[in-house]
């Protein structure tokens, strides 16, 4: 199994990034006041199933907690991640 790559926050591009041997995986977001709308997760097909998407989701949720922000899980991958990781449920913005 390949090691999960390090995740960086690219604030200029409004995304979190992880470099894999097959390309860059991203989790894009839009800032809406004190809320991060998590819009899209993209992982190179050859790197899928290796924990990269989960690492991106974990990193953005940790960032939101640290910064006192809420999240909108518009991305289906992030929504599924949140269902498996109830410790982040308090970060979801009320609808």
mmCIF file of N, CA and C in Angstrom:
data_model
loop_
_atom_site.group_PDB
_atom_site.id
_atom_site.type_symbol
_atom_site.label_atom_id
_atom_site.label_comp_id
_atom_site.label_asym_id
_atom_site.label_seq_id
_atom_site.Cartn_x
_atom_site.Cartn_y
_atom_site.Cartn_z
ATOM 1 N N UNK A 1 0.841 -1.187 0.000
ATOM 2 C CA UNK A 1 0.000 0.000 0.000
ATOM 3 C C UNK A 1 0.882 1.244 0.000
ATOM 4 N N UNK A 2 0.485 2.231 -0.764
ATOM 5 C CA UNK A 2 1.219 3.478 -0.863
ATOM 6 C C UNK A 2 0.929 4.347 0.352
ATOM 7 N N UNK A 3 1.941 5.049 0.848
ATOM 8 C CA UNK A 3 1.743 5.959 1.978
ATOM 9 C C UNK A 3 0.849 7.109 1.557
ATOM 10 N N UNK A 4 0.003 7.546 2.490
ATOM 11 C CA UNK A 4 -0.877 8.680 2.209
ATOM 12 C C UNK A 4 -0.014 9.938 2.137
ATOM 13 N N UNK A 5 -0.167 10.715 1.065
ATOM 14 C CA UNK A 5 0.679 11.907 0.910
ATOM 15 C C UNK A 5 0.304 13.007 1.892
ATOM 16 N N UNK A 6 1.247 13.911 2.096
ATOM 17 C CA UNK A 6 1.004 15.077 2.945
ATOM 18 C C UNK A 6 0.007 15.999 2.250
ATOM 19 N N UNK A 7 -0.804 16.660 3.053
ATOM 20 C CA UNK A 7 -1.809 17.581 2.526
ATOM 21 C C UNK A 7 -1.375 19.010 2.836
ATOM 22 N N UNK A 8 -1.492 19.876 1.836
ATOM 23 C CA UNK A 8 -1.191 21.294 2.043
ATOM 24 C C UNK A 8 -2.440 22.115 1.733
ATOM 25 N N UNK A 9 -2.517 23.276 2.348
ATOM 26 C CA UNK A 9 -3.627 24.199 2.103
ATOM 27 C C UNK A 9 -3.141 25.260 1.124
ATOM 28 N N UNK A 10 -3.738 25.300 -0.041
ATOM 29 C CA UNK A 10 -3.429 26.315 -1.047
ATOM 30 C C UNK A 10 -4.564 27.339 -0.995
ATOM 31 N N UNK A 11 -4.436 28.315 -0.098
ATOM 32 C CA UNK A 11 -5.496 29.308 0.119
ATOM 33 C C UNK A 11 -5.745 30.153 -1.126
ATOM 34 N N UNK A 12 -4.711 30.415 -1.899
ATOM 35 C CA UNK A 12 -4.861 31.226 -3.115
ATOM 36 C C UNK A 12 -5.814 30.539 -4.097
ATOM 37 N N UNK A 13 -5.710 29.220 -4.211
ATOM 38 C CA UNK A 13 -6.561 28.455 -5.122
ATOM 39 C C UNK A 13 -7.830 27.937 -4.440
ATOM 40 N N UNK A 14 -8.011 28.242 -3.155
ATOM 41 C CA UNK A 14 -9.169 27.765 -2.374
ATOM 42 C C UNK A 14 -9.305 26.252 -2.458
ATOM 43 N N UNK A 15 -8.204 25.571 -2.131
ATOM 44 C CA UNK A 15 -8.240 24.117 -2.145
ATOM 45 C C UNK A 15 -7.153 23.532 -1.251
ATOM 46 N N UNK A 16 -7.391 22.293 -0.846
ATOM 47 C CA UNK A 16 -6.384 21.503 -0.160
ATOM 48 C C UNK A 16 -5.831 20.541 -1.199
ATOM 49 N N UNK A 17 -4.532 20.262 -1.137
ATOM 50 C CA UNK A 17 -3.865 19.479 -2.168
ATOM 51 C C UNK A 17 -2.993 18.385 -1.560
ATOM 52 N N UNK A 18 -2.928 17.276 -2.270
ATOM 53 C CA UNK A 18 -2.021 16.184 -1.908
ATOM 54 C C UNK A 18 -1.377 15.682 -3.194
ATOM 55 N N UNK A 19 -0.071 15.681 -3.228
ATOM 56 C CA UNK A 19 0.652 15.219 -4.420
ATOM 57 C C UNK A 19 0.818 13.699 -4.331
ATOM 58 N N UNK A 20 0.320 13.020 -5.354
ATOM 59 C CA UNK A 20 0.491 11.568 -5.433
ATOM 60 C C UNK A 20 1.435 11.268 -6.597
ATOM 61 N N UNK A 21 1.847 10.028 -6.723
ATOM 62 C CA UNK A 21 2.722 9.681 -7.842
ATOM 63 C C UNK A 21 1.983 9.740 -9.175
ATOM 64 N N UNK A 22 0.657 9.877 -9.111
ATOM 65 C CA UNK A 22 -0.162 9.929 -10.333
ATOM 66 C C UNK A 22 -0.726 11.316 -10.608
ATOM 67 N N UNK A 23 -0.340 12.300 -9.812
ATOM 68 C CA UNK A 23 -0.840 13.660 -9.999
ATOM 69 C C UNK A 23 -1.321 14.257 -8.678
ATOM 70 N N UNK A 24 -1.890 15.422 -8.770
ATOM 71 C CA UNK A 24 -2.325 16.141 -7.566
ATOM 72 C C UNK A 24 -3.803 15.880 -7.311
ATOM 73 N N UNK A 25 -4.099 15.492 -6.075
ATOM 74 C CA UNK A 25 -5.478 15.330 -5.617
ATOM 75 C C UNK A 25 -5.877 16.639 -4.948
ATOM 76 N N UNK A 26 -7.136 17.033 -5.104
ATOM 77 C CA UNK A 26 -7.587 18.307 -4.549
ATOM 78 C C UNK A 26 -8.948 18.171 -3.880
ATOM 79 N N UNK A 27 -9.162 19.033 -2.895
ATOM 80 C CA UNK A 27 -10.483 19.231 -2.317
ATOM 81 C C UNK A 27 -10.722 20.732 -2.379
ATOM 82 N N UNK A 28 -11.647 21.128 -3.242
ATOM 83 C CA UNK A 28 -11.925 22.544 -3.484
ATOM 84 C C UNK A 28 -13.014 23.040 -2.541
ATOM 85 N N UNK A 29 -12.924 24.320 -2.193
ATOM 86 C CA UNK A 29 -13.936 24.921 -1.331
ATOM 87 C C UNK A 29 -14.200 26.350 -1.760
ATOM 88 N N UNK A 30 -15.346 26.867 -1.309
ATOM 89 C CA UNK A 30 -15.694 28.275 -1.501
ATOM 90 C C UNK A 30 -15.970 28.853 -0.123
ATOM 91 N N UNK A 31 -15.462 30.047 0.120
ATOM 92 C CA UNK A 31 -15.677 30.715 1.401
ATOM 93 C C UNK A 31 -16.969 31.511 1.327
ATOM 94 N N UNK A 32 -17.833 31.284 2.296
ATOM 95 C CA UNK A 32 -19.104 32.000 2.398
ATOM 96 C C UNK A 32 -19.210 32.531 3.821
ATOM 97 N N UNK A 33 -18.548 33.667 4.074
ATOM 98 C CA UNK A 33 -18.501 34.213 5.435
ATOM 99 C C UNK A 33 -17.657 33.320 6.326
ATOM 100 N N UNK A 34 -18.281 32.807 7.390
ATOM 101 C CA UNK A 34 -17.579 31.908 8.308
ATOM 102 C C UNK A 34 -17.813 30.437 7.967
ATOM 103 N N UNK A 35 -18.230 30.183 6.738
ATOM 104 C CA UNK A 35 -18.543 28.822 6.309
ATOM 105 C C UNK A 35 -17.694 28.455 5.091
ATOM 106 N N UNK A 36 -17.206 27.226 5.091
ATOM 107 C CA UNK A 36 -16.499 26.685 3.937
ATOM 108 C C UNK A 36 -17.449 25.727 3.223
ATOM 109 N N UNK A 37 -17.782 26.039 1.982
ATOM 110 C CA UNK A 37 -18.595 25.139 1.171
ATOM 111 C C UNK A 37 -17.620 24.199 0.469
ATOM 112 N N UNK A 38 -17.609 22.943 0.887
ATOM 113 C CA UNK A 38 -16.683 21.944 0.349
ATOM 114 C C UNK A 38 -17.314 21.381 -0.925
ATOM 115 N N UNK A 39 -16.819 21.851 -2.064
ATOM 116 C CA UNK A 39 -17.533 21.663 -3.322
ATOM 117 C C UNK A 39 -17.124 20.450 -4.144
ATOM 118 N N UNK A 40 -15.842 20.058 -4.108
ATOM 119 C CA UNK A 40 -15.431 18.979 -5.012
ATOM 120 C C UNK A 40 -14.117 18.352 -4.552
ATOM 121 N N UNK A 41 -14.094 17.037 -4.530
ATOM 122 C CA UNK A 41 -12.867 16.283 -4.253
ATOM 123 C C UNK A 41 -12.481 15.543 -5.518
ATOM 124 N N UNK A 42 -11.212 15.642 -5.896
ATOM 125 C CA UNK A 42 -10.716 14.988 -7.101
ATOM 126 C C UNK A 42 -9.409 14.267 -6.777
ATOM 127 N N UNK A 43 -9.391 12.980 -7.062
ATOM 128 C CA UNK A 43 -8.194 12.162 -6.852
ATOM 129 C C UNK A 43 -7.888 11.456 -8.176
ATOM 130 N N UNK A 44 -6.628 11.482 -8.637
ATOM 131 C CA UNK A 44 -6.303 10.765 -9.870
ATOM 132 C C UNK A 44 -6.773 9.310 -9.761
ATOM 133 N N UNK A 45 -7.358 8.801 -10.835
ATOM 134 C CA UNK A 45 -7.958 7.468 -10.824
ATOM 135 C C UNK A 45 -6.995 6.399 -10.312
ATOM 136 N N UNK A 46 -5.736 6.485 -10.697
ATOM 137 C CA UNK A 46 -4.751 5.482 -10.282
ATOM 138 C C UNK A 46 -4.444 5.557 -8.787
ATOM 139 N N UNK A 47 -4.788 6.673 -8.144
ATOM 140 C CA UNK A 47 -4.514 6.853 -6.714
ATOM 141 C C UNK A 47 -5.754 6.633 -5.855
ATOM 142 N N UNK A 48 -6.888 6.331 -6.461
ATOM 143 C CA UNK A 48 -8.113 6.118 -5.696
ATOM 144 C C UNK A 48 -7.987 4.891 -4.797
ATOM 145 N N UNK A 49 -8.683 4.930 -3.672
ATOM 146 C CA UNK A 49 -8.703 3.792 -2.755
ATOM 147 C C UNK A 49 -7.477 3.673 -1.877
ATOM 148 N N UNK A 50 -6.640 4.692 -1.860
ATOM 149 C CA UNK A 50 -5.405 4.645 -1.072
ATOM 150 C C UNK A 50 -5.424 5.626 0.100
ATOM 151 N N UNK A 51 -6.582 6.223 0.379
ATOM 152 C CA UNK A 51 -6.706 7.103 1.532
ATOM 153 C C UNK A 51 -6.434 8.568 1.256
ATOM 154 N N UNK A 52 -6.152 8.915 0.019
ATOM 155 C CA UNK A 52 -5.828 10.308 -0.299
ATOM 156 C C UNK A 52 -7.037 11.217 -0.116
ATOM 157 N N UNK A 53 -8.191 10.819 -0.610
ATOM 158 C CA UNK A 53 -9.403 11.623 -0.448
ATOM 159 C C UNK A 53 -9.752 11.811 1.017
ATOM 160 N N UNK A 54 -9.622 10.742 1.791
ATOM 161 C CA UNK A 54 -9.899 10.830 3.225
ATOM 162 C C UNK A 54 -8.913 11.765 3.925
ATOM 163 N N UNK A 55 -7.657 11.728 3.499
ATOM 164 C CA UNK A 55 -6.653 12.636 4.080
ATOM 165 C C UNK A 55 -7.012 14.087 3.778
ATOM 166 N N UNK A 56 -7.493 14.349 2.563
ATOM 167 C CA UNK A 56 -7.911 15.704 2.204
ATOM 168 C C UNK A 56 -9.099 16.143 3.055
ATOM 169 N N UNK A 57 -10.106 15.280 3.181
ATOM 170 C CA UNK A 57 -11.292 15.615 3.972
ATOM 171 C C UNK A 57 -10.908 15.870 5.428
ATOM 172 N N UNK A 58 -10.078 15.003 5.978
ATOM 173 C CA UNK A 58 -9.643 15.163 7.371
ATOM 174 C C UNK A 58 -8.920 16.495 7.563
ATOM 175 N N UNK A 59 -8.036 16.827 6.643
ATOM 176 C CA UNK A 59 -7.262 18.067 6.754
ATOM 177 C C UNK A 59 -8.161 19.302 6.696
ATOM 178 N N UNK A 60 -9.120 19.332 5.771
ATOM 179 C CA UNK A 60 -9.982 20.512 5.664
ATOM 180 C C UNK A 60 -10.891 20.626 6.887
ATOM 181 N N UNK A 61 -11.331 19.504 7.434
ATOM 182 C CA UNK A 61 -12.186 19.558 8.618
ATOM 183 C C UNK A 61 -11.391 19.990 9.856
ATOM 184 N N UNK A 62 -10.163 19.536 9.962
ATOM 185 C CA UNK A 62 -9.304 20.013 11.054
ATOM 186 C C UNK A 62 -9.059 21.515 10.914
ATOM 187 N N UNK A 63 -8.835 21.973 9.705
ATOM 188 C CA UNK A 63 -8.634 23.399 9.448
ATOM 189 C C UNK A 63 -9.880 24.187 9.859
ATOM 190 N N UNK A 64 -11.051 23.712 9.455
ATOM 191 C CA UNK A 64 -12.295 24.404 9.800
ATOM 192 C C UNK A 64 -12.443 24.505 11.321
ATOM 193 N N UNK A 65 -12.168 23.426 12.031
ATOM 194 C CA UNK A 65 -12.267 23.442 13.495
ATOM 195 C C UNK A 65 -11.299 24.457 14.091
ATOM 196 N N UNK A 66 -10.068 24.431 13.638
ATOM 197 C CA UNK A 66 -9.034 25.344 14.159
ATOM 198 C C UNK A 66 -9.402 26.803 13.911
ATOM 199 N N UNK A 67 -10.005 27.078 12.757
ATOM 200 C CA UNK A 67 -10.343 28.454 12.381
ATOM 201 C C UNK A 67 -11.737 28.886 12.862
ATOM 202 N N UNK A 68 -12.457 27.992 13.536
ATOM 203 C CA UNK A 68 -13.784 28.323 14.035
ATOM 204 C C UNK A 68 -14.825 28.467 12.939
ATOM 205 N N UNK A 69 -14.660 27.704 11.871
ATOM 206 C CA UNK A 69 -15.582 27.776 10.734
ATOM 207 C C UNK A 69 -16.499 26.562 10.708
ATOM 208 N N UNK A 70 -17.628 26.704 10.057
ATOM 209 C CA UNK A 70 -18.545 25.605 9.787
ATOM 210 C C UNK A 70 -18.325 25.176 8.346
ATOM 211 N N UNK A 71 -18.886 24.027 7.970
ATOM 212 C CA UNK A 71 -18.741 23.528 6.609
ATOM 213 C C UNK A 71 -20.092 23.147 6.023
ATOM 214 N N UNK A 72 -20.178 23.258 4.713
ATOM 215 C CA UNK A 72 -21.304 22.736 3.945
ATOM 216 C C UNK A 72 -20.720 21.617 3.088
ATOM 217 N N UNK A 73 -21.128 20.367 3.324
ATOM 218 C CA UNK A 73 -20.570 19.253 2.548
ATOM 219 C C UNK A 73 -21.289 19.066 1.213
ATOM 220 N N UNK A 74 -21.075 19.989 0.281
ATOM 221 C CA UNK A 74 -21.687 19.889 -1.051
ATOM 222 C C UNK A 74 -21.116 18.723 -1.855
ATOM 223 N N UNK A 75 -19.888 18.374 -1.590
ATOM 224 C CA UNK A 75 -19.221 17.272 -2.283
ATOM 225 C C UNK A 75 -19.706 15.937 -1.710
ATOM 226 N N UNK A 76 -20.188 15.028 -2.562
ATOM 227 C CA UNK A 76 -20.660 13.728 -2.074
ATOM 228 C C UNK A 76 -19.594 12.937 -1.300
ATOM 229 N N UNK A 77 -18.341 13.052 -1.701
ATOM 230 C CA UNK A 77 -17.277 12.334 -0.988
ATOM 231 C C UNK A 77 -17.155 12.849 0.438
ATOM 232 N N UNK A 78 -17.159 14.165 0.616
ATOM 233 C CA UNK A 78 -17.041 14.744 1.958
ATOM 234 C C UNK A 78 -18.272 14.385 2.789
ATOM 235 N N UNK A 79 -19.441 14.404 2.186
ATOM 236 C CA UNK A 79 -20.662 14.025 2.898
ATOM 237 C C UNK A 79 -20.551 12.585 3.415
ATOM 238 N N UNK A 80 -20.071 11.683 2.584
ATOM 239 C CA UNK A 80 -19.883 10.291 2.996
ATOM 240 C C UNK A 80 -18.834 10.192 4.102
ATOM 241 N N UNK A 81 -17.767 10.963 3.989
ATOM 242 C CA UNK A 81 -16.714 10.969 5.013
ATOM 243 C C UNK A 81 -17.303 11.412 6.349
ATOM 244 N N UNK A 82 -18.114 12.457 6.338
ATOM 245 C CA UNK A 82 -18.724 12.958 7.569
ATOM 246 C C UNK A 82 -19.662 11.925 8.200
ATOM 247 N N UNK A 83 -20.327 11.144 7.394
ATOM 248 C CA UNK A 83 -21.214 10.097 7.930
ATOM 249 C C UNK A 83 -20.414 9.014 8.646
ATOM 250 N N UNK A 84 -19.183 8.781 8.207
ATOM 251 C CA UNK A 84 -18.316 7.780 8.838
ATOM 252 C C UNK A 84 -17.526 8.337 10.016
ATOM 253 N N UNK A 85 -17.405 9.668 10.080
ATOM 254 C CA UNK A 85 -16.575 10.310 11.106
ATOM 255 C C UNK A 85 -17.418 11.320 11.876
ATOM 256 N N UNK A 86 -18.211 10.797 12.808
ATOM 257 C CA UNK A 86 -19.166 11.616 13.576
ATOM 258 C C UNK A 86 -18.480 12.673 14.447
ATOM 259 N N UNK A 87 -17.170 12.526 14.670
ATOM 260 C CA UNK A 87 -16.460 13.507 15.490
ATOM 261 C C UNK A 87 -16.413 14.892 14.840
ATOM 262 N N UNK A 88 -16.759 14.959 13.557
ATOM 263 C CA UNK A 88 -16.776 16.241 12.854
ATOM 264 C C UNK A 88 -18.202 16.766 12.632
ATOM 265 N N UNK A 89 -19.205 16.076 13.140
ATOM 266 C CA UNK A 89 -20.610 16.447 12.893
ATOM 267 C C UNK A 89 -20.929 17.860 13.363
ATOM 268 N N UNK A 90 -20.266 18.320 14.413
ATOM 269 C CA UNK A 90 -20.539 19.659 14.948
ATOM 270 C C UNK A 90 -20.083 20.768 14.005
ATOM 271 N N UNK A 91 -19.294 20.432 12.993
ATOM 272 C CA UNK A 91 -18.807 21.445 12.055
ATOM 273 C C UNK A 91 -19.778 21.731 10.922
ATOM 274 N N UNK A 92 -20.769 20.873 10.745
ATOM 275 C CA UNK A 92 -21.702 21.037 9.625
ATOM 276 C C UNK A 92 -22.636 22.209 9.911
ATOM 277 N N UNK A 93 -22.679 23.144 8.961
ATOM 278 C CA UNK A 93 -23.528 24.340 9.098
ATOM 279 C C UNK A 93 -24.991 23.927 9.045
ATOM 280 N N UNK A 94 -25.824 24.555 9.886
ATOM 281 C CA UNK A 94 -27.253 24.253 9.819
ATOM 282 C C UNK A 94 -27.825 24.702 8.478
ATOM 283 N N UNK A 95 -28.814 23.979 7.978
ATOM 284 C CA UNK A 95 -29.420 24.317 6.687
ATOM 285 C C UNK A 95 -30.744 24.980 6.895
#
